[in-house]
PDB file of C-alpha atoms in Angstrom:
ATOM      1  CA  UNK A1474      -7.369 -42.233 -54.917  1.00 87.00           C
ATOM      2  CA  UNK A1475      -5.095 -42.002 -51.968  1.00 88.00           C
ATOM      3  CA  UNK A1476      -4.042 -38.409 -51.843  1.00 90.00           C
ATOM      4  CA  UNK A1477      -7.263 -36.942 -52.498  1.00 92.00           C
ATOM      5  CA  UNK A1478     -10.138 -39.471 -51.704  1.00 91.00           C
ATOM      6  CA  UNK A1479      -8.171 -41.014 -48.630  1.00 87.00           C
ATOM      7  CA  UNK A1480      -8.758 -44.558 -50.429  1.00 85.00           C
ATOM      8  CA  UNK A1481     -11.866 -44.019 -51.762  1.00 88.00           C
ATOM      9  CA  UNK A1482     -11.699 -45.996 -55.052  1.00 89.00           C
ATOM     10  CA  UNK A1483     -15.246 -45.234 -56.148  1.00 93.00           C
ATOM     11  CA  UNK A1484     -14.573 -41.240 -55.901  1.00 93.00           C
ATOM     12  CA  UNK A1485     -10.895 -41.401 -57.115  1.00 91.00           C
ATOM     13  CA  UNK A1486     -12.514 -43.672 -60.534  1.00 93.00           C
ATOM     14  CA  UNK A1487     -15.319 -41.335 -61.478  1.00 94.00           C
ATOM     15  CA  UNK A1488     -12.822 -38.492 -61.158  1.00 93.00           C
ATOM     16  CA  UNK A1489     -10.347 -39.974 -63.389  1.00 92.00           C
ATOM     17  CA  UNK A1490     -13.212 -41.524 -66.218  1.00 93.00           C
ATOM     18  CA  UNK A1491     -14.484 -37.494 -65.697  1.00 93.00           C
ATOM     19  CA  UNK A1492     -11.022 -36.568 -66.266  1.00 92.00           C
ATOM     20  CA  UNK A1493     -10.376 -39.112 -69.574  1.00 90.00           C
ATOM     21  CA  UNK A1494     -13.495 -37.769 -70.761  1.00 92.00           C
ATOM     22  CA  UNK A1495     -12.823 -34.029 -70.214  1.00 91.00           C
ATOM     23  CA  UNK A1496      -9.445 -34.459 -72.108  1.00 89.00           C
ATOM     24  CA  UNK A1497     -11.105 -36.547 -75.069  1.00 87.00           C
ATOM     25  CA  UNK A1498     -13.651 -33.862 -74.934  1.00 90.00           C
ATOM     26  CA  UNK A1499     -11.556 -30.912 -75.705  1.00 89.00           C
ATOM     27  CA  UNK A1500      -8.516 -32.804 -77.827  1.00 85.00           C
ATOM     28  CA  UNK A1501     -11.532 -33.060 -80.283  1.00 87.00           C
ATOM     29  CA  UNK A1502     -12.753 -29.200 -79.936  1.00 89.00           C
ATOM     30  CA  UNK A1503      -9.249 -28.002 -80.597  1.00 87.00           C
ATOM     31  CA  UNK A1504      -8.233 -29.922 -83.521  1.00 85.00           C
ATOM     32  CA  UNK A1505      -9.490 -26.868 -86.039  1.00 88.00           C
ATOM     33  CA  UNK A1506      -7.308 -24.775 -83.465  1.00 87.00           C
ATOM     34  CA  UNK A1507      -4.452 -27.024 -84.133  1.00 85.00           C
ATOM     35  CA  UNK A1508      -5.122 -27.184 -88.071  1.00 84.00           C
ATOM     36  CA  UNK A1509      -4.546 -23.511 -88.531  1.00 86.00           C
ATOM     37  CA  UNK A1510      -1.573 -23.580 -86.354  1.00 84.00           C
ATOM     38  CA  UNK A1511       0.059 -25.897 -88.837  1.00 81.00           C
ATOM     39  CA  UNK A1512      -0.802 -24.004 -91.335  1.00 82.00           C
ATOM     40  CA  UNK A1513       0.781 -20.678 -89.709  1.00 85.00           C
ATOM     41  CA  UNK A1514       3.820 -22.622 -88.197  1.00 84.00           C
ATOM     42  CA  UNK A1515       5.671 -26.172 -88.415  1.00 84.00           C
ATOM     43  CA  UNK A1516       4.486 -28.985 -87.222  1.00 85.00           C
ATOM     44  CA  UNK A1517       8.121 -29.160 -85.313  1.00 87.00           C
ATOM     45  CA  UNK A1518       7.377 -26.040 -83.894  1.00 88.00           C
ATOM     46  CA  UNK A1519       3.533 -26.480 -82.626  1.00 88.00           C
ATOM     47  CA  UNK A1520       4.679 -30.004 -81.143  1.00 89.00           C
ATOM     48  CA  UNK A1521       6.937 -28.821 -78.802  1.00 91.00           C
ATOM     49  CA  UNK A1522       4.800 -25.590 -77.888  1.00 90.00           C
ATOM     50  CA  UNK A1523       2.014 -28.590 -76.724  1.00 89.00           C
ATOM     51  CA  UNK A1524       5.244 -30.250 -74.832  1.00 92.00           C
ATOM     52  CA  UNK A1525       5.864 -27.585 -72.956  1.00 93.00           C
ATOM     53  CA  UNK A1526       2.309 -26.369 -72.126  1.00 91.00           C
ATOM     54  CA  UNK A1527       1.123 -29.877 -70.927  1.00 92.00           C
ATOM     55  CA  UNK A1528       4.407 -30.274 -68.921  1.00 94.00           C
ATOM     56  CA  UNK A1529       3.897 -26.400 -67.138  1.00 93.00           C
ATOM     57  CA  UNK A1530       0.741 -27.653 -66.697  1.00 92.00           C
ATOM     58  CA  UNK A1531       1.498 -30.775 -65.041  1.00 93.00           C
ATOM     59  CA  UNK A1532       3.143 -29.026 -62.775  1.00 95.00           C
ATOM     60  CA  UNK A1533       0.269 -26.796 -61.586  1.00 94.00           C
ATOM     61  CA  UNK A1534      -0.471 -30.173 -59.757  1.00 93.00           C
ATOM     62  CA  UNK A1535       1.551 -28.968 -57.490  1.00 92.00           C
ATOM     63  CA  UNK A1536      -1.453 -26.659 -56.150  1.00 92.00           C
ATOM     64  CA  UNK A1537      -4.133 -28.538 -58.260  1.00 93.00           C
ATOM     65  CA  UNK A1538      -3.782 -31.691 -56.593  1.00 92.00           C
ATOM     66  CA  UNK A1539      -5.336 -31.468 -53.463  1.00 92.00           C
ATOM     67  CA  UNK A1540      -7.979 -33.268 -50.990  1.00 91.00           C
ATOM     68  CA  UNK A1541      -9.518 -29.484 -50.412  1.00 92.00           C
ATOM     69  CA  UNK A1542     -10.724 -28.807 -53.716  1.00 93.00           C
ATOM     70  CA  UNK A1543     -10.406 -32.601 -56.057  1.00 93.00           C
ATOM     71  CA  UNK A1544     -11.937 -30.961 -58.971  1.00 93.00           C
ATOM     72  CA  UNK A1545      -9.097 -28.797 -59.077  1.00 93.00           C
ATOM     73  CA  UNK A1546      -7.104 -31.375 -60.951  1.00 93.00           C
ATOM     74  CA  UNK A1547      -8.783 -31.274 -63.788  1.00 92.00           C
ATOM     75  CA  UNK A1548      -6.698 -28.047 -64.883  1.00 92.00           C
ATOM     76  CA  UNK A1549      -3.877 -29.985 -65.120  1.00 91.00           C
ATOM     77  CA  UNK A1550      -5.145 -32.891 -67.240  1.00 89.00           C
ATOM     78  CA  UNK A1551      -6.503 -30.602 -69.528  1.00 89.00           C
ATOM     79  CA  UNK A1552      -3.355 -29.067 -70.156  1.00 88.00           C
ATOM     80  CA  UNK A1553      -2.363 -31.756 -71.860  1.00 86.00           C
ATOM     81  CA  UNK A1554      -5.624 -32.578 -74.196  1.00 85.00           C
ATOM     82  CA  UNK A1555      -3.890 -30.711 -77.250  1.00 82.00           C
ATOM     83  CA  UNK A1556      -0.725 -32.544 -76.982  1.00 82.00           C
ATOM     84  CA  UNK A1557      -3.072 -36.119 -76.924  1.00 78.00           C
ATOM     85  CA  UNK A1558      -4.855 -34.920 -80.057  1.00 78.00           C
ATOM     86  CA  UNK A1559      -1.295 -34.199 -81.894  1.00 79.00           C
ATOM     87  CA  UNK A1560      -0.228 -37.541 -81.417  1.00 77.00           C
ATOM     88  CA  UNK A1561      -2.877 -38.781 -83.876  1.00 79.00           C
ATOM     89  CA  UNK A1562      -2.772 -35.545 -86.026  1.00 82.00           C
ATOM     90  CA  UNK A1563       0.820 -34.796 -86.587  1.00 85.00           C
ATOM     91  CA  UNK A1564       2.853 -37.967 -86.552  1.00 84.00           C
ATOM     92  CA  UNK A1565       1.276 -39.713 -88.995  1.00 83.00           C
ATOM     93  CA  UNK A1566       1.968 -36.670 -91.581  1.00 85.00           C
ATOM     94  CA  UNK A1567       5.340 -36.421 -90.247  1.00 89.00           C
ATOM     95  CA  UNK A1568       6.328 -40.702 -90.788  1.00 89.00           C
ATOM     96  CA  UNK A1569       5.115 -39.318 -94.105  1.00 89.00           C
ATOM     97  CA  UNK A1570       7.963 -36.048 -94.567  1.00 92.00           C
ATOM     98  CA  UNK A1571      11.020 -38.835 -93.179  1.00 93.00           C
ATOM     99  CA  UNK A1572       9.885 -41.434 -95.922  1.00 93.00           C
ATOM    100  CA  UNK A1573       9.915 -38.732 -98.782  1.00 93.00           C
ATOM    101  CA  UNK A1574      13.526 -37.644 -96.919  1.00 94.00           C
ATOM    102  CA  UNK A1575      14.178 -41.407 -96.708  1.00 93.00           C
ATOM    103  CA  UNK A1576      13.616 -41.606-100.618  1.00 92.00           C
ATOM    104  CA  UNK A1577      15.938 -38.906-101.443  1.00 92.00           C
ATOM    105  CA  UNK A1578      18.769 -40.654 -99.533  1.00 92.00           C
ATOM    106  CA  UNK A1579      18.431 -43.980-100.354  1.00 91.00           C
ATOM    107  CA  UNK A1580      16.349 -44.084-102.991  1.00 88.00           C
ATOM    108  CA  UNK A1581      13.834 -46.559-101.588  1.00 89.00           C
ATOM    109  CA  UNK A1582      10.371 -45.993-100.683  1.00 89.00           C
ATOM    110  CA  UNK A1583      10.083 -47.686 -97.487  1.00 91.00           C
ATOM    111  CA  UNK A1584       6.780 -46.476 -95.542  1.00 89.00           C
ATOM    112  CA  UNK A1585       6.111 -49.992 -94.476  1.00 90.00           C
ATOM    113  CA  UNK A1586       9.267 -50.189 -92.487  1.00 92.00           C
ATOM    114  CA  UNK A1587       9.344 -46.407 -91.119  1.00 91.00           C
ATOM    115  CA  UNK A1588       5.616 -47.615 -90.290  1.00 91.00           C
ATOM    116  CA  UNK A1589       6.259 -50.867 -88.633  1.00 93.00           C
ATOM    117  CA  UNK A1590       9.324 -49.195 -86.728  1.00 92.00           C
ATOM    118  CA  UNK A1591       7.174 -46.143 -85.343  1.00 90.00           C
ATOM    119  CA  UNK A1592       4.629 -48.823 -84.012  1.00 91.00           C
ATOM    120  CA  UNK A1593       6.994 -50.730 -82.592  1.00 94.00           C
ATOM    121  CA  UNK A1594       8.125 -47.730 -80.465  1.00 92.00           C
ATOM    122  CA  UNK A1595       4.602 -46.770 -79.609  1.00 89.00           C
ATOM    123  CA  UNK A1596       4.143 -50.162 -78.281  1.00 93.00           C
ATOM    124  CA  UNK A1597       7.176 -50.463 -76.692  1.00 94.00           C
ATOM    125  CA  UNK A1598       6.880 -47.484 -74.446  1.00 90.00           C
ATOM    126  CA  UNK A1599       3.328 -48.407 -73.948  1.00 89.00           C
ATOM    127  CA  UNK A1600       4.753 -51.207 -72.216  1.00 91.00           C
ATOM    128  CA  UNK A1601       7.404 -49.601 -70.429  1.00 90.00           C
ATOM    129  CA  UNK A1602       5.051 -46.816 -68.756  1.00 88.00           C
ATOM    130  CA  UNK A1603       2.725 -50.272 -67.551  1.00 85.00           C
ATOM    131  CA  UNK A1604       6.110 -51.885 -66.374  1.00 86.00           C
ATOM    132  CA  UNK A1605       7.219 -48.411 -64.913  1.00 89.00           C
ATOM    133  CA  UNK A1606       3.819 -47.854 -62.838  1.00 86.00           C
ATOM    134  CA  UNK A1607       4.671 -50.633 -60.416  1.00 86.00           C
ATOM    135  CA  UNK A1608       8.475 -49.675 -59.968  1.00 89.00           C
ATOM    136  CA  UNK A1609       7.768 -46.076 -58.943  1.00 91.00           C
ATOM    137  CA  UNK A1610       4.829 -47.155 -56.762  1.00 89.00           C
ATOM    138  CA  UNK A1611       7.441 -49.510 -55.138  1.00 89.00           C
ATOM    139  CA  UNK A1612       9.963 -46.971 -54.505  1.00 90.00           C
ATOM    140  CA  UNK A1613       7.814 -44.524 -52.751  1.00 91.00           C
ATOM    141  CA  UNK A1614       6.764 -47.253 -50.224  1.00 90.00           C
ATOM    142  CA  UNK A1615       3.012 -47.706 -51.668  1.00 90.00           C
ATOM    143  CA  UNK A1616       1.523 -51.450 -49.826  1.00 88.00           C
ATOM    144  CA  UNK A1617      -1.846 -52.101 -51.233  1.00 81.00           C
ATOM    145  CA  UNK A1618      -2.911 -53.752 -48.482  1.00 81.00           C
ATOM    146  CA  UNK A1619      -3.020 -50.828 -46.259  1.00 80.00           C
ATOM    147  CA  UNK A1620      -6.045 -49.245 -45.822  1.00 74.00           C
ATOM    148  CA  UNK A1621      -4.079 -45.505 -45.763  1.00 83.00           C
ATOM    149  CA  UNK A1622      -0.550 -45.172 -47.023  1.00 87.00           C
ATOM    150  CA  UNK A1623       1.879 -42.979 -44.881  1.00 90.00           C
ATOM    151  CA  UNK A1624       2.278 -39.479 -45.599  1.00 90.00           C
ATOM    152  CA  UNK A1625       5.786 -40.090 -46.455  1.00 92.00           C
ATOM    153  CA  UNK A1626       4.690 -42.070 -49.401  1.00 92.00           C
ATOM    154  CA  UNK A1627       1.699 -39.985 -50.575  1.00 92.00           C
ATOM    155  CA  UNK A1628       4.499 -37.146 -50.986  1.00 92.00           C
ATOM    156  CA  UNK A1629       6.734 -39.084 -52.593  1.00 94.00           C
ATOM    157  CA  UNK A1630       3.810 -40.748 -55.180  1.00 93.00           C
ATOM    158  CA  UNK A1631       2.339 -36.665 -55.862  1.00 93.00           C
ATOM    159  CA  UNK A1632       6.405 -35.545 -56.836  1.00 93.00           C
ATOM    160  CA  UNK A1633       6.507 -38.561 -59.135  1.00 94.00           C
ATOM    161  CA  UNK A1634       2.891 -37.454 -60.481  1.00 92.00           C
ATOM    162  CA  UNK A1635       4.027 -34.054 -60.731  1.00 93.00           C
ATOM    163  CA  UNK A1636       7.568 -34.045 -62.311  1.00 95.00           C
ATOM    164  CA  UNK A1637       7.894 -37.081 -64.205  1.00 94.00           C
ATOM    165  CA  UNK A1638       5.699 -36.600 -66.552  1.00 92.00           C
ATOM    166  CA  UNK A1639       6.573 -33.161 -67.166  1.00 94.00           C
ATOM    167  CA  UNK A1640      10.109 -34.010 -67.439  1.00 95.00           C
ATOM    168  CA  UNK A1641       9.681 -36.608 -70.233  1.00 93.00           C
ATOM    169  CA  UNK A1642       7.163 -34.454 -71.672  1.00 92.00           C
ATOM    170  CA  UNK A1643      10.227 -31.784 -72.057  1.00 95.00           C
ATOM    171  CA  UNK A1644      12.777 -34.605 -73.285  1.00 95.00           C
ATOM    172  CA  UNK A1645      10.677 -34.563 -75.895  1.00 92.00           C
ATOM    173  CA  UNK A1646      10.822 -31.420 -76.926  1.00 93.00           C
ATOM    174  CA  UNK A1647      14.665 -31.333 -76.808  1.00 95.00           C
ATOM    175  CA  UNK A1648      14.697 -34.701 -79.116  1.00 93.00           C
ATOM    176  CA  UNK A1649      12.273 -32.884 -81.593  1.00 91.00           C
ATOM    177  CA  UNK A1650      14.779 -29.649 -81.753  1.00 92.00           C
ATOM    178  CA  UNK A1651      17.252 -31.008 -84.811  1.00 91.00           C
ATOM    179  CA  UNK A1652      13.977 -32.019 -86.311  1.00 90.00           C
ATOM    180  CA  UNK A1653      14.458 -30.314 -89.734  1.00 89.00           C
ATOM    181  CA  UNK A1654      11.957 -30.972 -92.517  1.00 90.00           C
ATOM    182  CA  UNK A1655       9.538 -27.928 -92.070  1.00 88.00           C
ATOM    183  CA  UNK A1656       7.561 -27.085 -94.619  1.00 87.00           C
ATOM    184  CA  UNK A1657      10.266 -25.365 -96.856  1.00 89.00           C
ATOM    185  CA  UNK A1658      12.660 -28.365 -96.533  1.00 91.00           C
ATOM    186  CA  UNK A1659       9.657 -30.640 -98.026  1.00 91.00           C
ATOM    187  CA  UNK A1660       9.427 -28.400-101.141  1.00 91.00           C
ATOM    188  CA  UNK A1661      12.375 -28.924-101.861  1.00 94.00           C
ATOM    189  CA  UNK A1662      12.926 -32.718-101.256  1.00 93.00           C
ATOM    190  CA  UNK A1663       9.454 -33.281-103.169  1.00 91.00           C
ATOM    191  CA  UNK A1664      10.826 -31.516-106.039  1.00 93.00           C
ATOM    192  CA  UNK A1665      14.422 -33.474-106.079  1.00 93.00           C
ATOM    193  CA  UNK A1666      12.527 -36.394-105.934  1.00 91.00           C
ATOM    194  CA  UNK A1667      10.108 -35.735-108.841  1.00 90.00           C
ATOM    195  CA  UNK A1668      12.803 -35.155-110.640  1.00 89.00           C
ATOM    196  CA  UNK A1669      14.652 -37.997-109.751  1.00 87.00           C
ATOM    197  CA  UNK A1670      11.382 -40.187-111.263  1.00 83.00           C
ATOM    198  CA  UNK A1671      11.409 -38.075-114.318  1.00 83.00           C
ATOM    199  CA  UNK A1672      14.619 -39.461-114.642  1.00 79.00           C
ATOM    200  CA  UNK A1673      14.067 -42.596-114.337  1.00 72.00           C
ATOM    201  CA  UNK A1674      11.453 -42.627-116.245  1.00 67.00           C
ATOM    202  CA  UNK A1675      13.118 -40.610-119.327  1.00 62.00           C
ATOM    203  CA  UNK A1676      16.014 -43.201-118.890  1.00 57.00           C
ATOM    204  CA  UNK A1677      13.823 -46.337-119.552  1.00 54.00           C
TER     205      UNK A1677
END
C-alpha cells in the first residue's frame, strides 16, 4: 500500500485479494504435482524443498517489489502457493506417522491429544504473527496518520517483508531435519505394532 501505491488503499487491496486469489489458485493446480512427489520422495523431504523455494522466493521481493512494475510481486507470492497447499496436505498424514510412533513407545493411542496439541500451536502462532504485525510496524517508524511514511521507514517495512518471512520459512526447514519417520521407518513401526495387538490379543 505504501511502498508501491504511495497510500493508495484501494490499489494496494485489489492487489493483495488478486494476490490471495492467485496463490489459492495454483496451491489447488499443484496438489497432483505434490501427490506424486510424495510418492517419489518423503514427505520430510518435499516439505522442506517448498521451505526453501517460497523463502528464495520471498526474497526475489527484493527486485519484485517495486512502485515501477506492482504486478511484479506476484512472483513472489506465488512462490509460496505449494508450501500453503502442504500445510493442509501433509501435516495431517504426518500427526498421523507420530501417533503410530507414539503407540510404539508408550503404548497409548493418543490422536486426540497429538491433535488438540498441533491446533493449539497453529492457533497460537496465528496469534503471534497478528500480535507481531503491529510490533514490527512500530519499530520501523510506520504512523498511520501520515498521509506518506518516510523513506526511512518504507525501507525498513520492505527488509522486514523481505527477510522475515524467508528466515522463519528456513527455521523450519532446519526443525524438520531430525524428522525421521519416512516411509521405511513407518513399515516398520506399523508392523511392531500389529504385532504388538496380536499379542495382546493372543494373550486375552
Amino acid at each position: 500500500i505504501y511502498y508501491v501505491f504511495d497510500g493508495d488503499l484501494a490499489a494496494g487491496a485489489a492487489m493483495e485479494g488478486l494476490k490471495s486469489t492467485l496463490t489459492l489458485v495454483l496451491g489447488v493446480v499443484l496438489l497432483p504435482l505434490l501427490t506424486k512427489l510424495s510418492d517419489r520422495c518423503d514427505k520430510r523431504q518435499v516439505i522442506i524443498g517448498l521451505l526453501v523455494f517460497a523463502a528464495l522466493g520471498n526474497l526475489l521481493n527484493i527486485v519484485c517489489l517495486t512502485p515501477d512494475r506492482p504486478y511484479l510481486q506476484l512472483v513472489p507470492a506465488l512462490a509460496a502457493a505449494g508450501l500453503a497447499s502442504s500445510v493442509w496436505m501433509f501435516f495431517p498424514a504426518m500427526k498421523a506417522d507420530v501417533a503410530d510412533y507414539d503407540e510404539l513407545q508408550t503404548g497409548q493411542r493418543r490422536e486426540g491429544s497429538l491433535n488438540a496439541f498441533y491446533l493449539w500451536c497453529f492457533k497460537l502462532s496465528l496469534v503471534a504473527s497478528a500480535g507481531m504485525d503491529g510490533l514490527l510496524l512500530s519499530a520501523t517508524g510506520f504512523r498511520v496518520e501520515a498521509a506518506r511514511q518516510s523513506p526511512e521507514t518504507l525501507g525498513a517495512m520492505v527488509l522486514i517483508y523481505t527477510f522475515l518471512p524467508a528466515a522463519i520459512w528456513l527455521c523450519g526447514a532446519l526443525v524438520l531435519l531430525p524428522y525421521r519417520l519416512n516411509r521405511g521407518a513407518m513399515a516398520e513401526i506399523r508392523n511392531l505394532i500389529e504385532v504388538r495387538r496380536a499379542g495382546r490379543k493372543d494373550g486375552l
